Structures are given as structure tokens and as C-alpha cells.
XYZ file of C-alpha atoms in Angstrom:
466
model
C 106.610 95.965 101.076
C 104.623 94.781 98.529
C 99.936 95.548 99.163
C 98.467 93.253 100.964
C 95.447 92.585 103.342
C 91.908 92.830 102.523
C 89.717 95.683 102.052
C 89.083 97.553 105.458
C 87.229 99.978 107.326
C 90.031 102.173 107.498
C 91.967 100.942 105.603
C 100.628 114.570 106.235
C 100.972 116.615 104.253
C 103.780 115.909 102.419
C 104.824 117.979 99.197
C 104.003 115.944 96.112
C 106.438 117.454 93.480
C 104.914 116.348 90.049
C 106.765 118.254 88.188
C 107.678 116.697 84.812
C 107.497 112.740 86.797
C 104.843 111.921 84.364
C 105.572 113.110 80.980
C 107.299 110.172 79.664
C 105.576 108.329 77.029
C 106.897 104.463 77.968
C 104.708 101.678 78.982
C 102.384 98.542 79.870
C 100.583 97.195 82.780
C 98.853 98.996 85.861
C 96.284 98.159 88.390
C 96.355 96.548 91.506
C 94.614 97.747 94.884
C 94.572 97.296 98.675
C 92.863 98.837 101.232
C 94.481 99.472 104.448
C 97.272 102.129 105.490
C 97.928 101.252 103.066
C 96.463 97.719 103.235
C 94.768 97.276 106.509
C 93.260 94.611 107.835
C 90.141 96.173 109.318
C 86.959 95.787 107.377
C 84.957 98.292 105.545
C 84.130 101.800 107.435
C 85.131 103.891 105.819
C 88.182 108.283 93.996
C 87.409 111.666 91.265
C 88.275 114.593 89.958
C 88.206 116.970 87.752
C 90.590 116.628 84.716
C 91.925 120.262 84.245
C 94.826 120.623 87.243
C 98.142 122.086 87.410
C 100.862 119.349 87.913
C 103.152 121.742 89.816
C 102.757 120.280 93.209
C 99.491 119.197 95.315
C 100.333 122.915 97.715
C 100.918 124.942 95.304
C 98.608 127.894 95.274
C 97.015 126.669 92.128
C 95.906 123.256 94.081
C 94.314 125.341 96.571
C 92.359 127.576 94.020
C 90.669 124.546 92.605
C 88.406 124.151 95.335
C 87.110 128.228 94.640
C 86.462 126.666 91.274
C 84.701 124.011 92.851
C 80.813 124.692 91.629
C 78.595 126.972 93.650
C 75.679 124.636 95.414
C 73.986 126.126 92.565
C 75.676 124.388 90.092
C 76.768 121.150 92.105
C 72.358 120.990 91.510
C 72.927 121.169 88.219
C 75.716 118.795 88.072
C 74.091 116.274 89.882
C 71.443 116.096 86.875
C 68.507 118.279 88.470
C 67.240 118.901 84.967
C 64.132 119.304 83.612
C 61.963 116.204 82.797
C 61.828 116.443 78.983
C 65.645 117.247 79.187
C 66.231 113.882 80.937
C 64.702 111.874 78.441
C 65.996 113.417 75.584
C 69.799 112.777 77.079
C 70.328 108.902 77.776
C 73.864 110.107 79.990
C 71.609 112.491 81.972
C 69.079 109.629 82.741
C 71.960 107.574 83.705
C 73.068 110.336 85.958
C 70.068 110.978 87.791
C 69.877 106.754 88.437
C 73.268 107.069 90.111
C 72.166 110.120 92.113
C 68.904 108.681 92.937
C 70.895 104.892 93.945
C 73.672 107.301 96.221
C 70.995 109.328 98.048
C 69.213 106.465 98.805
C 71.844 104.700 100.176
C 73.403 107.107 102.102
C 69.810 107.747 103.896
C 69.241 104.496 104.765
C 72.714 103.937 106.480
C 73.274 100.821 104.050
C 70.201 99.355 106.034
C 68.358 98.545 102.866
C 65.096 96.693 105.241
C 64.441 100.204 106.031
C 64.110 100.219 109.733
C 66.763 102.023 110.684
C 69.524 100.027 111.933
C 71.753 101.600 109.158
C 75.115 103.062 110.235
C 75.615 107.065 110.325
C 75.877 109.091 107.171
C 80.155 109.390 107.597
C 80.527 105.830 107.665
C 77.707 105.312 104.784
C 80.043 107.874 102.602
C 83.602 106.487 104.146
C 82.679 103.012 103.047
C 80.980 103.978 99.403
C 84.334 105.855 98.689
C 86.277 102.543 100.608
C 84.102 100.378 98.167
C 84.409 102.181 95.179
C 87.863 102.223 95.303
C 88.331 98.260 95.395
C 85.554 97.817 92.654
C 87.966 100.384 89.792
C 91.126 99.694 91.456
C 90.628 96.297 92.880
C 91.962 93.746 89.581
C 94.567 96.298 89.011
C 98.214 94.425 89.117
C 100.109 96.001 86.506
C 101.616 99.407 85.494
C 99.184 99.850 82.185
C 96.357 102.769 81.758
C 93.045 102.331 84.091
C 90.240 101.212 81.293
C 88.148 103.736 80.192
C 85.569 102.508 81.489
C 86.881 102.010 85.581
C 88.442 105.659 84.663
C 84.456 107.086 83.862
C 83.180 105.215 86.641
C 85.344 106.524 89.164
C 85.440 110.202 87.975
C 81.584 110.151 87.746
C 81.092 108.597 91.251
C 83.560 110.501 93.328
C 82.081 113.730 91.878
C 78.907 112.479 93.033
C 80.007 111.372 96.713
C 82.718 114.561 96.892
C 79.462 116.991 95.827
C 78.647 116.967 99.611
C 81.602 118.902 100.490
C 79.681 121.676 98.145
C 78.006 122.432 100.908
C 79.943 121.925 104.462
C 80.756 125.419 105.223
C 81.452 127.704 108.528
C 80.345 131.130 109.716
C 82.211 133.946 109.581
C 81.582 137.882 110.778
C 81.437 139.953 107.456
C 79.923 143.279 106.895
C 77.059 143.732 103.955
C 76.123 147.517 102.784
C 71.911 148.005 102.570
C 71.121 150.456 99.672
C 70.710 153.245 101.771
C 74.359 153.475 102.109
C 74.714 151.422 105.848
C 76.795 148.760 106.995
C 75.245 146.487 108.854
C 77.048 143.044 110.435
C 76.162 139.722 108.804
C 76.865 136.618 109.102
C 78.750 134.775 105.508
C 79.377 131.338 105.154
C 82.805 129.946 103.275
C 83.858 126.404 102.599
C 85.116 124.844 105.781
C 88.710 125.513 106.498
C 90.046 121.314 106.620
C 88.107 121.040 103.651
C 89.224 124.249 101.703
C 92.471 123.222 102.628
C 93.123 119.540 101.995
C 90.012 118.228 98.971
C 91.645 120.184 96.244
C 95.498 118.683 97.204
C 93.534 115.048 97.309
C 91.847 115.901 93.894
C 95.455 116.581 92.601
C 96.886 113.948 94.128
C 94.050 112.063 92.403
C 94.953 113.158 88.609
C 98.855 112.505 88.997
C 98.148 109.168 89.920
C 95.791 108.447 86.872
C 98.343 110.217 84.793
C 101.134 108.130 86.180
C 99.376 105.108 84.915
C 97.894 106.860 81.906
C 101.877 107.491 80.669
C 102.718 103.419 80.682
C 100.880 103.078 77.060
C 104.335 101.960 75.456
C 106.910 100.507 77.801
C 110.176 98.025 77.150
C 108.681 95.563 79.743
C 105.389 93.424 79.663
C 103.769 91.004 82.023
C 103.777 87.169 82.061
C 100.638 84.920 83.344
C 101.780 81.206 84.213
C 103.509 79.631 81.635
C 104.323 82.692 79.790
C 107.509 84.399 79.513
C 107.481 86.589 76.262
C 105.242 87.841 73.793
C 103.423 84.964 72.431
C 105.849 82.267 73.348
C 104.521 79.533 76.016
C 107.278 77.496 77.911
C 107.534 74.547 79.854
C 106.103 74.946 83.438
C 109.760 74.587 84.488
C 110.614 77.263 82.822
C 107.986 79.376 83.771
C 108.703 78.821 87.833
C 112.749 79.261 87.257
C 111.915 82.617 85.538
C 109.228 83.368 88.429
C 112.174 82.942 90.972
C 114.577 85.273 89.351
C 111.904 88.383 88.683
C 109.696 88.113 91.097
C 110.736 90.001 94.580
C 107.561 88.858 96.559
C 107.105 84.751 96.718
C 104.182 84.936 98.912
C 102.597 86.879 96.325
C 102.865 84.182 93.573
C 99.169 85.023 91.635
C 100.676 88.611 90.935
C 101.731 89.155 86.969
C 105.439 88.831 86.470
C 106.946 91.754 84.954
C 109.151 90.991 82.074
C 111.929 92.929 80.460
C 114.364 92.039 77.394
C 116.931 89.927 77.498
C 119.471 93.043 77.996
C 117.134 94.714 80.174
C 115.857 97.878 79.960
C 116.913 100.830 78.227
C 118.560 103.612 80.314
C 115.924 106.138 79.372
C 113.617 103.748 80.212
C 115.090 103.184 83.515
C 115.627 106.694 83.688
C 111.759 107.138 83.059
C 110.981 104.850 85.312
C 112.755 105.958 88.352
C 110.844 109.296 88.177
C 107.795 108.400 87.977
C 108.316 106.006 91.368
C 109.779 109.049 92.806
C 106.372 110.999 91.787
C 104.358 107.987 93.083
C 106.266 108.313 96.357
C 106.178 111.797 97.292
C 101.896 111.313 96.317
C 102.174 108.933 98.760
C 103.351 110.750 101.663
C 101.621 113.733 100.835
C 98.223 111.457 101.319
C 99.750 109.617 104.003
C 100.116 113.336 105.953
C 96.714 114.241 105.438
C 94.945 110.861 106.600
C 97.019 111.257 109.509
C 96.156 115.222 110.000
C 92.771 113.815 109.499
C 93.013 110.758 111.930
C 94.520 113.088 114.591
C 91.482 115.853 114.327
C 88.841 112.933 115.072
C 87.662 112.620 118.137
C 88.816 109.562 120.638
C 85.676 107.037 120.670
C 84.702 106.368 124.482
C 84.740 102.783 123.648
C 88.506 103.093 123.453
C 89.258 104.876 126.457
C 87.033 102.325 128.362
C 89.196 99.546 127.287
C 92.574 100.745 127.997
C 94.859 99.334 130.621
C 95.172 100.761 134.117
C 99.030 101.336 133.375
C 100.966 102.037 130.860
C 103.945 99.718 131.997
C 101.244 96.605 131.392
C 100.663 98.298 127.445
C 104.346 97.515 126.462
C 106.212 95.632 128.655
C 108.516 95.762 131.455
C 111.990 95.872 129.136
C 110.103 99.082 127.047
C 109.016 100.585 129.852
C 112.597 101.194 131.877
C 113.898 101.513 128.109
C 111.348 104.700 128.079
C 112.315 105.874 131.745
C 115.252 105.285 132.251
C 117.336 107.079 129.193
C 118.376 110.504 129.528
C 118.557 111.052 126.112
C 115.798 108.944 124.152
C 116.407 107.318 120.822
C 113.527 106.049 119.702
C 115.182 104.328 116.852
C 117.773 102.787 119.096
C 114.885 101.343 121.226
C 112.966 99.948 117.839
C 116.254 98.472 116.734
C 116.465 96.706 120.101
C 113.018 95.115 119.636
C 112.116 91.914 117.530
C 110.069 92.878 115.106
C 110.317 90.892 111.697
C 107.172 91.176 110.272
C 103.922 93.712 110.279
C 101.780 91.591 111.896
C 104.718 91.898 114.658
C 105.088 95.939 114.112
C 101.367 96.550 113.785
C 100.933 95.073 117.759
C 103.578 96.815 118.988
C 102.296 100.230 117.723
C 98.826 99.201 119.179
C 100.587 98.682 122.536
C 102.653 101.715 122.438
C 99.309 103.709 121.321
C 97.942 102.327 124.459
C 100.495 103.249 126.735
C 100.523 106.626 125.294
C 96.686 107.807 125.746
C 96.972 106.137 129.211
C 100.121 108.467 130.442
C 98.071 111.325 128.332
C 95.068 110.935 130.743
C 96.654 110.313 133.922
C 98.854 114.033 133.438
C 95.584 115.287 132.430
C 93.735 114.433 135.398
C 96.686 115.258 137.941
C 96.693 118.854 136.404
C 92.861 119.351 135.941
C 92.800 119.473 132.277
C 90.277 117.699 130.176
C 92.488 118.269 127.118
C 95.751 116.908 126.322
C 96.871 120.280 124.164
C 96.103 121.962 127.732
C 98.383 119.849 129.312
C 101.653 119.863 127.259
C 101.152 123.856 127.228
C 100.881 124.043 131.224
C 104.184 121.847 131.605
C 105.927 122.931 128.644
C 108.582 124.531 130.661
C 109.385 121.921 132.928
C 108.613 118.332 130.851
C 111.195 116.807 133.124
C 109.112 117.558 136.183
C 106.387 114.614 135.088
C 106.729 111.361 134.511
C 103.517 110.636 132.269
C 104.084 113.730 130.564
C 107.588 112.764 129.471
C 106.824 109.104 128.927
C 103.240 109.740 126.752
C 105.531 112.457 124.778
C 108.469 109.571 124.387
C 105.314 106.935 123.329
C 104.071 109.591 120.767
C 107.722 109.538 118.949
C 108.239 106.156 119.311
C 105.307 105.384 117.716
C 106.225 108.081 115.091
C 109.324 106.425 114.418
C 107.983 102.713 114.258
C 105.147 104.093 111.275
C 107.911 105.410 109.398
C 110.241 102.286 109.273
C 107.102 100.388 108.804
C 105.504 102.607 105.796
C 103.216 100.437 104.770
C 101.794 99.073 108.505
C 97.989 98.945 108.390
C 96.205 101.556 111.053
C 95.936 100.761 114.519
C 92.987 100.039 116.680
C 92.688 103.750 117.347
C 92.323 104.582 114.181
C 90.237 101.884 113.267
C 87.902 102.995 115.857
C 87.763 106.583 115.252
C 86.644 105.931 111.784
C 83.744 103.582 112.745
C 82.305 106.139 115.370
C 83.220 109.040 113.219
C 80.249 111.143 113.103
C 81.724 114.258 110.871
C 80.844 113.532 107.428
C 84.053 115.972 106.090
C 86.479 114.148 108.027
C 85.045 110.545 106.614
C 85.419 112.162 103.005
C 89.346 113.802 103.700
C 89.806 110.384 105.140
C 88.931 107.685 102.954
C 89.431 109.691 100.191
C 93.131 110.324 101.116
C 93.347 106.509 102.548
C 92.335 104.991 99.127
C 95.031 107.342 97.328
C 97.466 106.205 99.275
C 96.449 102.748 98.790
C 97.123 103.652 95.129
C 100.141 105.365 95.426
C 101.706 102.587 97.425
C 100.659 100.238 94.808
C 102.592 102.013 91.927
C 105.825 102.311 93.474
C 105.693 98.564 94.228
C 104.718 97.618 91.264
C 107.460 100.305 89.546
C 110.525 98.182 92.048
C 108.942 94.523 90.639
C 109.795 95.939 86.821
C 113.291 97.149 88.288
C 114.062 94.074 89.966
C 113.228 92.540 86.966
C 115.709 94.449 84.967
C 118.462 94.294 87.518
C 117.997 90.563 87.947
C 118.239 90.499 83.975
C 121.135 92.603 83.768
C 123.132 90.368 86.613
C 123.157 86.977 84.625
């Protein structure tokens, strides 16, 4: 499925094993960008870090001890330029520095209202769209496997150190005990980096560098890309010519402005293929590594009221008569068996079905909540967790919840529901609009690199055929 859609408002945790998928030296060609789950179609609610990481994997302890090195609010002060005067106008970087920190904090206190009067949105969305936004300005052009410009590659590290400085200082309380000189203990109250935060911002900021380091390794490759009319190095063809060789290399028609990757008559070599193939393997497990954590993310938000006002009085009307007995009726439920059974041939298709089934779901969810007399659906599932069978909404919202599981996993790259679109415009927890637009853009990226990685090995296999 190759990125599409505009940029959007919203658009697990998955291992990312990086080990050795990025220390070939082929290449050409990189950038490209969408925004949506990949590429959704919502509009625009809601990338940095810092260059010394261990490629191990995104869990590994080391990825969680980069956030301890994260800088004190002390230095994240410092960082952000707060320098004294005769020291900014000696430095010409610092000066531009303190500009960019001056332009952010300004925008993020006006709420993007720039009139002033206080119309603005909330500070989450203000940050969930600046990271949404900076993403499409570096990544946006980028259709090719080939190194981000220096430039894009300063300008995002800079910024997203900027707009990621605010998790410096989102922290918790904790009991801890502090001894007074005299020898006594008394009981204080410490403060330590929230735990979603500590947990998940240094696996994004790893996730982060393997991607730029996937791209950075395509400085040399065996393949190249073709504009209109081109089809190797230097050599312009017929038009003719041009279109036949657009037919046999390109996997995505609808996509005709994309390059055209081009490989040697032959085709690649094998250790180029070899290369290749690791790297999209990298680029995949990134990928569902930041797809698990906006969707950890997505699930801690809270349901907006306007959602729950709008949803249909039964479930049954959500998705259908034929889904609905499907649901009921089985003994044993197969939620594959029941997605293979439905007509769904393109996303647009998939993408209304899992609103409908998302529907059905929170509507089954609140009628077992109210018929027990629990506000909360956790609540719920513990209080019947012996005896599912015994109600009907709680088996059918649990049967909902896996089918709609099962229908984002064939569909990998299906833009985010209505739900989610919502919960990220009335978002109020700045944290959760960071972990989520930052891990939404990455896995814009990351779906971007392993499509672009298949168009170069279509291109050789097509080669290789004829």
C-alpha cells in the first residue's frame, strides 16, 4: 500500500530490531511523506533527536536510559539558548536559536490564534500540530530512498528538540524519604519523569535515528530514479518509451508523479538485494514498534463526549444486520473468517467499516456498563470475567474489539478512525499529544521507506523477468 492522503490531524510497541539493518553502504534516493496512520485523511491536530543512540533495539535497556540522560530542566534552559545577552550576539547560531524559541513559545501561547484574542486551540493540539507540520515541511518532497539534506536533517533535529524540551518537565509525585542534617528522616515528596513518558520518548527518539540512518546508508546504490522522459543516467527517450518503462517498474499507477526507480539492465546485484531486503525489514519492525505506541497512546486518551453523544442507539444499526448475527450467532468467532466474508476492496471501504465496528463496540461497552453499575469499561470486563458467556454486550463489544483488531492489521496502512481523530482534537494532555504525533509522524516515515524499498524491488524483479 503505497502513502497516500493528505496531511491530517491525526494522521504498540513492537520490538524494532536494528541490529546491523543499516550498515550497508549502497544507495540513492529517499524522501517522501504522508500524514495519516499512516496517511490519514483527517486534517491537522495533531521529528528530533539526539545523535548518540545504541542501535540494538528501541527496548533495550540502553533506549530507556536515554531519557535519564535527557538534560535536567536546568540544562534544557540552557539548551534552549537562555544565555547571556553579550553571549547571544557574539554567537550568530545562538541568536538564531533564541528566534526559534521565541517564534515556538509564542505560538504555542496563543493557540495558533495569531489576532490574539483567544480563540486559539489548547496547548496539546498547538504542539500535536507543530510536530504534524513539521514533519510534512522536512519530510513532505521526500520520494526517494537518498539521504535527508542537511539542511531538512538540522531543521528537524533543532525543532523537535525544541518542541520535545517540554517533556523536560512533565513529571509525577512520588513518596521518598530525605535525611535533615541532624541525622532525621523526614517524608518528602520527589518528582521523576512521568512514567508514559519515561517509558515510550526515548524508544520514539531511537526509532527516530534508525530511520535517518536508514536513509543516511543509500549514498551509493545500483538503482537511480527517472523523472518523465528519463530512463538512465543522462539519456532522454521518446515519451513512448518513457510510459512503456513506467508500466513495467512502477507498482502504483495511480501514483504516476512519483520518481521511477531504475535498476540495470541485469538488475540488481545480490548483495545489493541482499542489502536491501534488510533494511525494509528494519524499516518494518520501526514501523510497528511506532504503530504500538500511537495505539498505547490512542487507547490511554480519554473518549471525547462529543463522540459518545453521537453514537447509535444499537449496535446492530453500527454494522449491519448480516455482521451482527455473524457476531452472535458463532460459537467459536473468527474474526478473520467474518472479514474475509465482507467486501472490502479498497481503504476507503475498510476505513468505514472499522468506523462502524468502533461504533458498535463503545455502544455494547456502555450498555454492559450501565446494566452492571460501572462507569468504567476495565470495571466491567473484570466483574464478568468469569462468566463472558452470561452477557450479550459484553461478548459482542469484546468480539467488535478483535474484529476491529484484525481488520487494522490486514489493512496496515488504514488511516485512524473517527475515534481517534476525535480524541486527538479534544486531547487536553500535552504528553500524550507529543507520544502521539511524534510516534504518528514516524510511522508515517517508516511506512514510506518500506514502500519505497518494494518500488526498487519490483523494479529489479520486473527487470530480471524479461
Amino acid at each position: 500500500m503505497e502513502s497516500s492522503s493528505s496531511a491530517s490531524v491525526s494522521d504498540e510497541s513492537s520490538e524494532a530490531n536494528g541490529g546491523g539493518c543499516c550498515s550497508s553502504s549502497t544507495t540513492p534516493s529517499m524522501d517522501a511523506v504522508n500524514l495519516s496512520r499512516t496517511f490519514s485523511d483527517v486534517s491537522s491536530f495533531s521529528e528530533e533527536q539526539s545523535s548518540s543512540v545504541d542501535h540494538s533495539g528501541p527496548f533495550e535497556p540502553s533506549a530507556v536510559s536515554s531519557l535519564i540522560g535527557r538534560r535536567s530542566p536546568a540544562s534544557a534552559l540552557s539548551r534552549l539558548s537562555m544565555k547571556p545577552r553579550a553571549d547571544v550576539l557574539d554567537r550568530r547560531s545562538t541568536d538564531d536559536e533564541l528566534e526559534l524559541v521565541k517564534e515556538r513559545f509564542s505560538k504555542l501561547l496563543l493557540g495558533e490564534d495569531m489576532s490574539g484574542s483567544g480563540k486559539g486551540v489548547c496547548t496539546a493540539v498547538a504542539i500535536s500540530n507543530a510536530i504534524t507540520n513539521l514533519y510534512a515541511t522536512v519530510f513532505g518532497s521526500c520520494h526517494k530512498l537518498e539521504p535527508l539534506p542537511a539542511r531538512k536533517k538540522t531543521m528537524w533535529r533543532r525543532e523537535m528538540d525544541c518542541l520535545l524540551s517540554v517533556c523536560d518537565y512533565i513529571v509525577e509525585f512520588f513518596p521518598s524519604t530525605q535525611t535533615l542534617p541532624d541525622g532525621t528522616k523526614v517524608e518528602v515528596m520527589a518528582t521523576r519523569p512521568r512514567s508514559d513518558i519515561y517509558i515510550n520518548l526515548p524508544a520514539l527518539e531511537k526509532l527516530d535515528a534508525m530511520l535517518i540512518e536508514i536513509l543516511d546508508s543509500f549514498q551509493k546504490a545500483e538503482f537511480w530514479y527517472a523523472d518523465a522522459g528519463t530512463r538512465s543516467f543522462g539519456s532522454v527517450t521518446s515519451s513512448s518509451t518513457s510510459s512503456s518503462f513506467r508500466r513495467s517498474t512502477h507498482r502504483n499507477e495511480d501514483k504516476w508523479w512519483l520518481p521511477v526507480p531504475c535498476v540495470p539492465d541485469d538488475g540488481l546485484s545480490g548483495k545489493a538485494r541482499k542489502d536491501l531486503q534488510q533494511k525494509r525489514d528494519c524499516a518494518s519492525q520501526i514501523h510497528k514498534a511506532a504503530v504500538a505506541i500511537n495505539t498505547g497512546v490512542l487507547g490511554d486518551m480519554e473518549v471525547p463526549d462529543s463522540f459518545m453523544a453521537v453514537l447509535p442507539k444499537s449496535g446492530k444499526a453500527s454494522v449491519g444486520d448480516s455482521v451482527y448475527r455473524a457476531m452472535l450467532g458463532a460459537e467459536k468467532f473468527s474474526p478473520d473468517y467474518l472479514l474475509d466474508c465482507l467486501d472490502m476492496s479498497s481503504e476507503h471501504e475498510a476505513l468505514a467499516m472499522a468506523d462502524r465496528i468502533e461504533a458498535a463496540m463503545y455502544v455494547w461497552r456502555r450498555k454492559a456498563s450501565a446494566s452492571h453499575g460501572r462507569s468504567r469499561w476495565s470495571a466491567v470486563k473484570e466483574l464478568v470475567a468469569d462468566d463472558e458467556d452470561g452477557d450479550k454486550n459484553v461478548m459482542l463489544a469484546g468480539r467488535a474489539e478483535s474484529l476491529l483488531l484484525s481488520l487494522k492489521h490486514r489493512f496496515p496502512g488504514l488511516s485512524q478512525t473517527t475515534l481517534d481523530t476525535s480524541k486527538i482534537q479534544f486531547n487536553k494532555d500535552i504528553g500524550q499529544a507529543i507520544l502521539e504525533s511524534y510516534s504518528r509522524v514516524l510511522e508515517s516515515l517508516a511506512f514510506n521507506i518500506v514502500s519505497w524499498i518494494d518500488d526498487v524491488l519490483f523494479a529489479d524483479k520486473t527487470v530480471r523477468k524479461q
